[in-house]
Short mmCIF file of C-alpha atoms in Angstrom, two decimals:
data_model
loop_
_atom_site.label_atom_id
_atom_site.label_comp_id
_atom_site.label_asym_id
_atom_site.label_seq_id
_atom_site.Cartn_x
_atom_site.Cartn_y
_atom_site.Cartn_z
CA MET H 753 114.61 115.68 51.66
CA PRO H 754 115.25 112.85 49.16
CA VAL H 755 115.15 114.02 45.59
CA ASN H 756 113.56 110.78 44.34
CA SER H 757 109.92 109.87 44.78
CA PHE H 758 108.91 107.47 47.55
CA GLU H 759 106.77 105.43 45.14
CA ASN H 760 109.70 104.43 42.93
CA TYR H 761 111.62 102.89 45.85
CA PRO H 762 109.82 99.95 47.56
CA MET H 763 112.24 99.95 50.48
CA SER H 764 111.72 99.07 54.15
CA TRP H 765 113.09 102.42 55.31
CA LYS H 766 112.76 105.75 53.53
CA PRO H 767 114.35 108.31 55.84
CA VAL H 768 113.78 112.02 55.54
CA LEU H 769 117.27 113.47 55.59
CA LEU H 770 117.52 117.10 56.62
CA ARG H 771 120.57 118.75 55.12
CA GLY H 772 122.13 121.21 57.52
CA LYS H 773 125.56 122.25 58.71
CA GLN H 774 126.56 118.81 60.07
CA PRO H 775 128.06 116.15 57.78
CA LEU H 776 125.45 114.11 55.93
CA TYR H 777 126.63 110.78 57.38
CA LEU H 778 126.07 112.11 60.91
CA ALA H 779 122.60 113.37 60.01
CA LEU H 780 121.74 109.97 58.52
CA ALA H 781 123.08 108.09 61.57
CA GLU H 782 121.03 110.33 63.87
CA ARG H 783 117.88 109.79 61.76
CA LEU H 784 118.42 106.02 61.95
CA GLU H 785 118.81 106.14 65.73
CA GLU H 786 115.75 108.37 66.09
CA ASP H 787 113.56 106.12 63.94
CA ILE H 788 114.60 103.10 66.01
CA ARG H 789 113.81 104.94 69.22
CA LEU H 790 110.40 106.04 67.94
CA GLY H 791 109.51 102.52 66.82
CA LYS H 792 109.48 103.34 63.11
CA LEU H 793 112.18 100.67 62.72
CA LEU H 794 111.52 97.62 64.86
CA PRO H 795 114.10 95.15 66.17
CA GLY H 796 114.98 92.67 63.44
CA ALA H 797 113.85 94.97 60.60
CA LYS H 798 116.00 94.64 57.47
CA LEU H 799 117.47 97.90 56.20
CA PRO H 800 117.70 98.74 52.49
CA PRO H 801 120.93 97.91 50.68
CA GLN H 802 123.39 100.75 51.08
CA ARG H 803 123.62 101.43 47.35
CA GLU H 804 119.84 101.69 46.98
CA LEU H 805 119.59 103.97 50.00
CA ALA H 806 122.34 106.20 48.63
CA ASP H 807 120.52 106.39 45.29
CA PHE H 808 117.21 107.19 47.04
CA LEU H 809 118.77 109.97 49.13
CA ASP H 810 120.95 111.20 46.24
CA VAL H 811 124.12 111.00 48.33
CA ASN H 812 127.44 109.26 47.87
CA LEU H 813 127.61 105.58 48.82
CA SER H 814 130.40 106.45 51.27
CA THR H 815 127.93 108.66 53.19
CA VAL H 816 125.61 105.71 53.82
CA THR H 817 128.55 103.40 54.58
CA ARG H 818 129.95 105.79 57.20
CA ALA H 819 126.49 106.27 58.76
CA PHE H 820 125.92 102.50 58.98
CA ARG H 821 129.39 101.98 60.40
CA LEU H 822 128.69 104.53 63.14
CA ALA H 823 125.31 102.93 63.94
CA ASN H 824 126.98 99.53 64.07
CA ARG H 825 129.55 100.78 66.61
CA LYS H 826 126.66 102.01 68.78
CA GLY H 827 125.06 98.57 68.64
CA LEU H 828 122.02 99.82 66.75
CA ILE H 829 122.41 97.60 63.69
CA GLY H 830 124.24 94.47 62.64
CA GLY H 831 124.51 92.00 59.80
CA SER H 832 126.82 89.95 57.66
CA VAL H 833 127.90 89.73 54.03
CA GLY H 834 125.17 88.16 51.97
CA SER H 835 122.41 88.47 54.57
CA GLY H 836 121.98 92.22 54.72
CA THR H 837 121.81 94.73 57.58
CA PHE H 838 119.23 94.48 60.36
CA VAL H 839 118.16 96.55 63.37
CA SER H 840 119.66 94.91 66.47
CA TYR H 841 117.23 93.28 68.89
CA ASP H 842 118.92 95.07 71.78
CA ALA H 843 119.20 98.37 69.93
CA LEU H 844 117.27 100.36 72.53
CA SER H 845 119.27 98.95 75.42
CA SER H 846 122.54 99.80 73.70
CA ARG H 847 122.00 103.53 74.12
CA PRO H 848 121.42 105.53 77.31
CA THR H 849 117.70 105.79 78.02
CA ASP H 850 115.75 108.37 79.94
CA ALA H 851 115.16 105.79 82.69
CA GLN H 852 118.90 105.20 83.04
CA ALA H 853 119.40 108.94 83.56
CA LEU H 854 116.89 109.07 86.44
CA ILE H 855 117.90 109.03 90.09
CA ASP H 856 115.89 106.12 91.43
CA LEU H 857 113.79 106.83 94.50
CA GLY H 858 111.19 104.34 93.33
CA SER H 859 112.69 100.89 93.96
CA VAL H 860 112.75 99.89 97.63
CA MET H 861 116.14 98.41 98.41
CA PRO H 862 118.74 98.80 101.14
CA GLU H 863 121.94 100.73 100.68
CA PRO H 864 124.69 98.44 99.34
CA GLY H 865 126.54 96.84 102.22
CA ASP H 866 130.04 95.51 102.87
CA PHE H 867 130.39 92.14 101.16
CA ARG H 868 133.78 91.19 102.59
CA GLU H 869 132.40 89.12 105.46
CA ILE H 870 130.12 87.20 103.13
CA LEU H 871 133.02 86.65 100.73
CA SER H 872 135.00 85.03 103.52
CA ILE H 873 132.15 82.56 104.09
CA LEU H 874 131.92 81.91 100.36
CA LYS H 875 135.67 81.26 100.07
CA LYS H 876 135.47 78.73 102.89
CA MET H 877 132.59 76.97 101.16
CA MET H 878 134.61 76.78 97.93
CA SER H 879 137.51 75.07 99.70
CA GLU H 880 135.36 72.24 101.06
CA PRO H 881 135.48 68.89 99.24
CA ASP H 882 131.71 68.59 98.72
CA PHE H 883 131.30 72.12 97.35
CA GLY H 884 130.28 70.81 93.92
CA ALA H 885 127.19 69.16 95.37
CA LEU H 886 125.69 72.62 95.92
CA PHE H 887 125.21 72.99 92.18
CA GLY H 888 122.75 70.13 91.87
CA TYR H 889 119.07 69.97 92.77
CA GLY H 890 118.36 70.43 96.44
CA ALA H 891 115.93 68.77 98.81
CA SER H 892 112.43 70.20 99.06
CA ILE H 893 112.93 70.87 102.78
CA ALA H 894 115.98 72.63 104.22
CA ARG H 895 118.22 70.73 106.61
CA ASP H 896 117.57 70.85 110.34
CA TRP H 897 120.43 73.24 111.16
CA GLN H 898 119.38 75.59 108.36
CA ARG H 899 115.81 75.78 109.64
CA GLU H 900 117.01 76.22 113.21
CA ALA H 901 119.21 79.15 112.14
CA ALA H 902 116.25 80.72 110.33
CA ALA H 903 114.03 80.26 113.39
CA ARG H 904 116.60 82.00 115.61
CA ARG H 905 116.60 84.98 113.24
CA MET H 906 112.79 85.06 113.23
CA ALA H 907 112.82 85.14 117.03
CA LYS H 908 114.86 88.37 116.87
CA ALA H 909 112.04 89.89 114.80
CA GLY H 910 109.40 88.98 117.37
CA PHE H 911 108.19 85.48 116.47
CA ALA H 912 109.30 82.20 118.07
CA ALA H 913 108.72 79.84 115.15
CA ASP H 914 108.92 76.06 115.26
CA PRO H 915 111.83 75.08 112.95
CA ALA H 916 109.90 72.01 111.83
CA CYS H 917 107.21 74.29 110.37
CA LEU H 918 109.55 76.35 108.18
CA LEU H 919 109.60 76.29 104.38
CA THR H 920 112.10 78.04 102.12
CA ALA H 921 111.30 80.18 99.07
CA ASN H 922 113.17 82.26 96.50
CA GLY H 923 112.49 85.56 98.21
CA ALA H 924 109.45 87.02 99.93
CA GLN H 925 107.58 87.67 96.67
CA ASN H 926 108.02 84.02 95.72
CA ALA H 927 106.79 82.98 99.16
CA LEU H 928 103.72 85.15 98.80
CA ALA H 929 103.05 83.72 95.33
CA ALA H 930 103.20 80.16 96.70
CA ILE H 931 100.84 81.02 99.57
CA LEU H 932 98.28 82.63 97.27
CA ALA H 933 98.53 79.85 94.69
CA GLY H 934 98.45 77.04 97.26
CA LEU H 935 95.72 78.24 99.61
CA PHE H 936 93.39 80.38 97.49
CA GLU H 937 91.33 80.01 94.34
CA PRO H 938 90.24 82.47 91.65
CA GLY H 939 87.39 84.54 93.04
CA ASP H 940 88.64 84.43 96.65
CA ARG H 941 88.94 87.73 98.49
CA ILE H 942 91.68 89.00 100.81
CA GLY H 943 91.54 92.05 103.07
CA VAL H 944 94.38 94.55 102.80
CA ASP H 945 95.26 98.07 103.89
CA PRO H 946 93.74 100.72 101.58
CA LEU H 947 97.32 101.46 100.49
CA THR H 948 99.28 98.25 100.13
CA TYR H 949 102.40 96.65 98.68
CA PRO H 950 102.18 96.60 94.85
CA GLY H 951 103.63 93.09 94.72
CA VAL H 952 100.55 91.60 96.38
CA LYS H 953 98.34 93.61 94.00
CA ASN H 954 100.12 92.14 90.99
CA LEU H 955 99.99 88.58 92.31
CA ALA H 956 96.32 88.84 93.19
CA LYS H 957 95.49 90.14 89.73
CA MET H 958 97.46 87.34 88.09
CA LEU H 959 95.72 84.64 90.18
CA GLY H 960 92.22 86.09 89.96
CA ILE H 961 92.05 87.02 93.65
CA THR H 962 90.22 90.18 94.71
CA LEU H 963 91.77 92.52 97.27
CA VAL H 964 89.34 94.29 99.59
CA PRO H 965 90.41 97.48 101.43
CA VAL H 966 89.76 97.21 105.18
CA GLU H 967 88.60 100.31 107.05
CA GLN H 968 91.19 101.75 109.39
CA CYS H 969 91.39 103.66 112.63
CA ALA H 970 94.58 105.67 113.26
CA GLY H 971 96.26 104.02 110.30
CA GLU H 972 95.54 100.45 111.42
CA MET H 973 92.93 97.87 110.47
CA SER H 974 90.14 98.15 113.03
CA GLU H 975 88.14 95.24 114.41
CA GLU H 976 85.01 96.91 113.05
CA GLY H 977 86.63 97.24 109.63
CA ILE H 978 87.67 93.59 109.63
CA ALA H 979 84.16 92.55 110.70
CA HIS H 980 82.64 94.56 107.85
CA ALA H 981 85.09 93.10 105.32
CA ALA H 982 84.35 89.60 106.59
CA ARG H 983 80.57 90.05 106.39
CA ALA H 984 80.11 92.25 103.35
CA GLY H 985 83.40 91.63 101.56
CA ARG H 986 83.47 87.87 102.23
CA ILE H 987 87.22 87.89 102.75
CA ARG H 988 89.10 84.69 103.62
CA ALA H 989 92.33 86.25 104.86
CA LEU H 990 94.18 89.43 105.79
CA TYR H 991 97.48 90.51 104.26
CA ILE H 992 99.53 92.75 106.56
CA MET H 993 102.99 94.27 106.79
CA PRO H 994 103.25 95.10 110.51
CA ASP H 995 106.64 96.84 110.56
CA TYR H 996 107.34 99.79 108.26
CA GLN H 997 104.28 99.14 106.13
CA ASN H 998 104.84 99.68 102.44
CA PRO H 999 104.18 102.47 101.46
CA THR H 1000 103.00 104.39 104.54
CA THR H 1001 105.93 103.37 106.83
CA HIS H 1002 103.41 102.73 109.66
CA THR H 1003 104.35 100.24 112.39
CA LEU H 1004 101.41 98.37 113.86
CA SER H 1005 100.91 99.04 117.57
CA LEU H 1006 100.84 96.25 120.14
CA HIS H 1007 97.10 96.85 120.61
CA GLY H 1008 96.63 96.70 116.84
CA ARG H 1009 98.45 93.37 116.64
CA GLU H 1010 96.39 91.84 119.41
CA SER H 1011 93.08 93.12 118.04
CA LEU H 1012 93.91 91.94 114.54
CA ALA H 1013 94.64 88.42 115.81
CA ARG H 1014 91.46 88.50 117.87
CA ALA H 1015 89.34 89.55 114.89
CA ALA H 1016 90.94 86.91 112.66
CA ARG H 1017 89.97 84.22 115.16
CA LYS H 1018 86.43 85.55 115.46
CA TRP H 1019 85.86 85.57 111.70
CA ASP H 1020 88.01 82.48 110.93
CA LEU H 1021 90.47 84.36 108.74
CA LEU H 1022 94.00 83.45 107.74
CA ILE H 1023 96.70 86.07 108.34
CA LEU H 1024 99.48 86.59 105.80
CA GLU H 1025 102.16 88.44 107.79
CA ASP H 1026 104.84 89.95 105.58
CA ALA H 1027 107.71 90.69 107.97
CA VAL H 1028 110.36 91.60 105.42
CA HIS H 1029 111.12 94.94 107.15
CA SER H 1030 110.73 93.83 110.76
CA LEU H 1031 114.44 93.44 111.51
CA LEU H 1032 115.11 96.98 110.31
CA ASN H 1033 113.27 97.97 113.48
CA PRO H 1034 115.85 97.90 116.30
CA SER H 1035 113.13 97.06 118.85
CA PRO H 1036 110.46 95.02 117.04
CA LEU H 1037 107.20 94.26 118.82
CA PRO H 1038 105.86 90.70 119.05
CA ALA H 1039 104.71 89.51 115.64
CA VAL H 1040 101.00 89.12 114.95
CA ALA H 1041 101.83 85.43 114.49
CA SER H 1042 102.70 85.33 118.20
CA PHE H 1043 99.04 85.98 119.03
CA ALA H 1044 97.51 83.67 116.40
CA PRO H 1045 100.15 81.11 115.31
CA GLU H 1046 97.55 78.54 114.25
CA ARG H 1047 96.24 80.79 111.44
CA THR H 1048 99.22 82.97 110.50
CA LEU H 1049 101.70 82.42 107.68
CA TYR H 1050 104.78 84.44 108.62
CA ILE H 1051 107.21 85.50 105.87
CA ALA H 1052 110.78 86.59 106.66
CA GLY H 1053 113.19 87.53 103.88
CA LEU H 1054 116.82 88.56 103.56
CA SER H 1055 116.87 90.96 100.61
CA LYS H 1056 115.65 94.03 102.54
CA THR H 1057 117.64 93.44 105.74
CA VAL H 1058 120.87 91.80 104.52
CA LEU H 1059 121.57 91.87 100.77
CA PRO H 1060 119.21 92.22 97.78
CA GLY H 1061 121.04 89.40 96.00
CA LEU H 1062 120.24 86.92 98.75
CA ARG H 1063 116.88 86.07 97.20
CA LEU H 1064 115.83 83.71 99.96
CA SER H 1065 112.97 83.78 102.42
CA HIS H 1066 111.51 81.53 105.09
CA ILE H 1067 107.83 80.90 105.76
CA ALA H 1068 106.50 79.74 109.13
CA VAL H 1069 103.43 77.70 108.19
CA PRO H 1070 100.75 76.25 110.53
CA PRO H 1071 100.92 72.42 110.37
CA ARG H 1072 97.48 72.05 108.79
CA LEU H 1073 98.51 74.31 105.89
CA PHE H 1074 102.05 72.96 105.51
CA PRO H 1075 101.34 70.34 102.79
CA ALA H 1076 99.46 72.76 100.51
CA VAL H 1077 102.12 75.51 100.71
CA SER H 1078 104.95 72.97 100.33
CA GLU H 1079 103.31 71.58 97.21
CA ALA H 1080 102.82 75.06 95.76
CA LEU H 1081 106.49 75.89 96.31
CA ALA H 1082 107.50 72.65 94.63
CA ASN H 1083 105.28 73.42 91.64
CA LEU H 1084 106.66 76.94 91.34
CA ASN H 1085 110.34 76.28 92.03
CA LEU H 1086 110.98 72.53 92.26
CA THR H 1087 113.58 73.50 94.89
CA VAL H 1088 115.50 76.55 95.96
CA SER H 1089 119.16 76.73 94.96
CA PRO H 1090 121.21 74.54 97.36
CA PHE H 1091 124.12 76.94 96.88
CA LEU H 1092 122.09 80.01 97.84
CA LEU H 1093 120.43 78.20 100.74
CA GLU H 1094 123.79 77.06 102.12
CA LEU H 1095 125.38 80.50 101.78
CA ALA H 1096 122.41 82.32 103.31
CA SER H 1097 122.14 79.80 106.16
CA ARG H 1098 125.81 80.21 107.02
CA VAL H 1099 125.49 84.00 106.91
CA ILE H 1100 122.59 83.71 109.39
CA ALA H 1101 124.16 81.07 111.63
CA SER H 1102 127.48 82.94 111.89
CA GLU H 1103 125.54 86.10 112.91
CA GLN H 1104 127.05 87.96 109.99
CA ALA H 1105 123.47 88.70 108.95
CA ASP H 1106 122.88 90.47 112.27
CA ARG H 1107 126.02 92.57 111.84
CA ILE H 1108 125.08 93.51 108.28
CA THR H 1109 121.57 94.48 109.40
CA ALA H 1110 122.97 96.60 112.24
CA ALA H 1111 125.32 98.37 109.82
CA LEU H 1112 122.42 98.90 107.42
CA ARG H 1113 120.42 100.60 110.16
CA GLU H 1114 123.27 103.05 110.78
CA LYS H 1115 123.61 103.86 107.08
CA THR H 1116 119.85 104.32 106.80
CA ARG H 1117 119.83 106.69 109.76
CA ALA H 1118 122.42 108.84 107.97
CA ARG H 1119 120.27 108.92 104.86
CA ASN H 1120 117.19 109.80 106.84
CA ARG H 1121 118.97 112.66 108.57
CA LEU H 1122 119.62 114.05 105.10
CA VAL H 1123 115.93 113.65 104.22
CA ASN H 1124 114.86 115.38 107.43
CA ARG H 1125 117.22 118.30 106.82
CA ILE H 1126 116.44 118.94 103.16
CA LEU H 1127 112.68 118.33 103.42
CA ALA H 1128 112.31 119.93 106.84
CA ASP H 1129 109.49 122.18 105.64
CA PHE H 1130 107.35 119.24 104.55
CA ARG H 1131 105.67 116.32 106.26
CA VAL H 1132 107.69 113.17 105.62
CA LEU H 1133 106.70 110.05 107.58
CA GLY H 1134 109.01 107.19 108.48
CA ALA H 1135 111.26 105.88 111.24
CA PRO H 1136 115.02 106.62 111.23
CA GLU H 1137 115.75 103.00 110.23
CA CYS H 1138 113.14 102.73 107.48
CA ILE H 1139 114.60 102.45 103.97
CA PHE H 1140 111.74 104.43 102.43
CA ARG H 1141 109.75 107.51 103.44
CA TRP H 1142 106.19 108.69 102.83
CA LEU H 1143 106.03 112.30 101.65
CA LEU H 1144 102.62 113.91 102.15
CA LEU H 1145 102.21 116.44 99.38
CA PRO H 1146 101.20 120.06 100.07
CA ASP H 1147 97.72 121.24 99.12
CA GLY H 1148 97.16 121.45 95.40
CA TRP H 1149 99.48 118.63 94.44
CA GLY H 1150 98.28 115.29 93.07
CA SER H 1151 100.47 112.21 93.35
CA GLU H 1152 100.22 111.45 89.62
CA SER H 1153 101.26 114.92 88.52
CA PHE H 1154 104.03 115.14 91.11
CA GLU H 1155 105.44 111.78 90.03
CA SER H 1156 105.36 112.87 86.39
CA LEU H 1157 106.98 116.25 87.02
CA ALA H 1158 109.65 114.68 89.26
CA GLU H 1159 110.49 112.26 86.46
CA GLN H 1160 110.81 115.15 84.03
CA ARG H 1161 113.36 116.67 86.42
CA GLY H 1162 115.32 113.42 86.65
CA VAL H 1163 113.98 111.77 89.82
CA GLN H 1164 111.80 108.65 89.96
CA VAL H 1165 109.28 108.49 92.81
CA TYR H 1166 106.08 106.44 93.19
CA GLY H 1167 102.78 108.14 93.90
CA ALA H 1168 100.01 106.92 96.20
CA HIS H 1169 97.88 105.88 93.22
CA ARG H 1170 100.24 102.94 92.61
CA PHE H 1171 99.45 101.48 96.03
CA ALA H 1172 95.72 102.15 96.26
CA VAL H 1173 93.10 99.38 96.54
CA GLY H 1174 89.42 100.10 95.96
CA ALA H 1175 87.60 103.07 94.51
CA ALA H 1176 88.39 105.68 97.18
CA ARG H 1177 90.80 108.45 96.22
CA PRO H 1178 94.03 107.91 98.19
CA VAL H 1179 95.88 110.58 100.13
CA GLU H 1180 98.12 112.73 97.93
CA ALA H 1181 101.56 111.40 98.77
CA VAL H 1182 104.63 109.80 97.20
CA ARG H 1183 107.01 107.12 98.43
CA LEU H 1184 110.72 107.94 98.50
CA ALA H 1185 112.97 104.85 98.42
CA ILE H 1186 115.97 106.47 100.06
CA GLY H 1187 118.18 103.37 99.91
CA ALA H 1188 118.16 103.18 96.12
CA PRO H 1189 120.56 106.06 95.24
CA LYS H 1190 124.15 104.86 95.06
CA ASP H 1191 125.45 107.25 97.71
CA LEU H 1192 124.57 110.22 99.90
CA SER H 1193 125.61 112.68 97.21
CA GLU H 1194 123.14 111.25 94.69
CA LEU H 1195 120.41 111.12 97.33
CA GLU H 1196 121.08 114.77 98.19
CA GLN H 1197 120.82 115.76 94.54
CA ALA H 1198 117.46 113.98 94.25
CA LEU H 1199 116.10 115.52 97.45
CA LEU H 1200 117.12 119.03 96.42
CA THR H 1201 115.34 118.51 93.11
CA LEU H 1202 112.19 117.40 94.93
CA ARG H 1203 112.38 120.33 97.33
CA ASP H 1204 112.62 122.72 94.43
CA LEU H 1205 109.62 121.05 92.79
CA LEU H 1206 107.59 121.17 96.02
CA GLY H 1207 108.30 124.88 96.23
CA SER H 1208 106.88 125.53 92.78
CA ARG H 1209 103.23 126.03 91.96
CA PRO H 1210 101.39 122.70 91.47
CA SER H 1211 100.04 123.91 88.15
CA ALA H 1212 103.50 124.63 86.81
#
């Protein structure tokens, strides 16, 4: 404890220094780091002059100097002669955090792929005389060959799109934001699965749009449920993810796709078809857009099936809606990056994208075999090629408590409560993003931790 009274020292920081076996400068450096972590010292806060702090703590000036020097090396503080010493604005990011120590099974992403083939395309682009033009502003509409390449890739996922009706966005989330902003107004209502993609929840909240859970039959929106949502819920559209639905992993049956299109026609609803996972399915069914192209906006992205860094997506838009969505994209983005569009289009046109997706399926199958082996005693839904799984928790477990306890043991998972829409209590389950760990060894470590947790008493 300091030997001098707090009242006599009007300083910005008055640490309580516990004198133990360790050197005093180390104890002071640890107290400084702890107070920054706890928010007692905020970024930008000015620290007391070293001499005053030494006098307050009744220690040698060299003790404070050594402690500050150690904190400076850690990136916790900084300053200059004449201006004083301040807490760094990135002080918390300069030290390992609890989140950095977690094995991530929360963020849905594919396993890192082989970039060599894409690098060869990039090197060729760099050798071309007009390469510098790719760093300017691009046109609002992609070139004909780029849209034709995108349409050919869409056809492999089950939808024969008209290249003239394609728009380009900065990823599927950006495409969804443009659709919601361009076609809907605050107060509008959209029907969704009772458990749905959190990204659409966040966008709807931001834009003042209400999401309405649609009653299901066998895990799929029923025609009766859509009718009820249209009459009582006054919905204007349906948001769906037909292949490997996030988070439940469900793939919409052919009957479900046909009935959904039929109900949308009957109730004059738009369909927002998020097909970001469709090409992970080695044998995709016809898209819902195939049955109702005049009212379906079909989104196809590259980040989940090729590379996360290729933040590019294509939207097939019915002609009557094309101007509104195009304007929304222009307002949000101005244009997409010409460089990224050119690279992604060449990756698609050269069929490198298909080869990367095929390799990704094989890697995902290997990861899923590991999941099936380690969690064999539990019910884990998901196809062999799906990059996330849906773990149904045993009786007694709640998704919130399981997520919290898993985090305490070093594994991040997302519980069903994060995906729920409406007031009904969701099924007790957690999503496991199996592509996020850096390798099979890290995935195995996470799965063994979860298995051990599942085997413990829920109240533990």
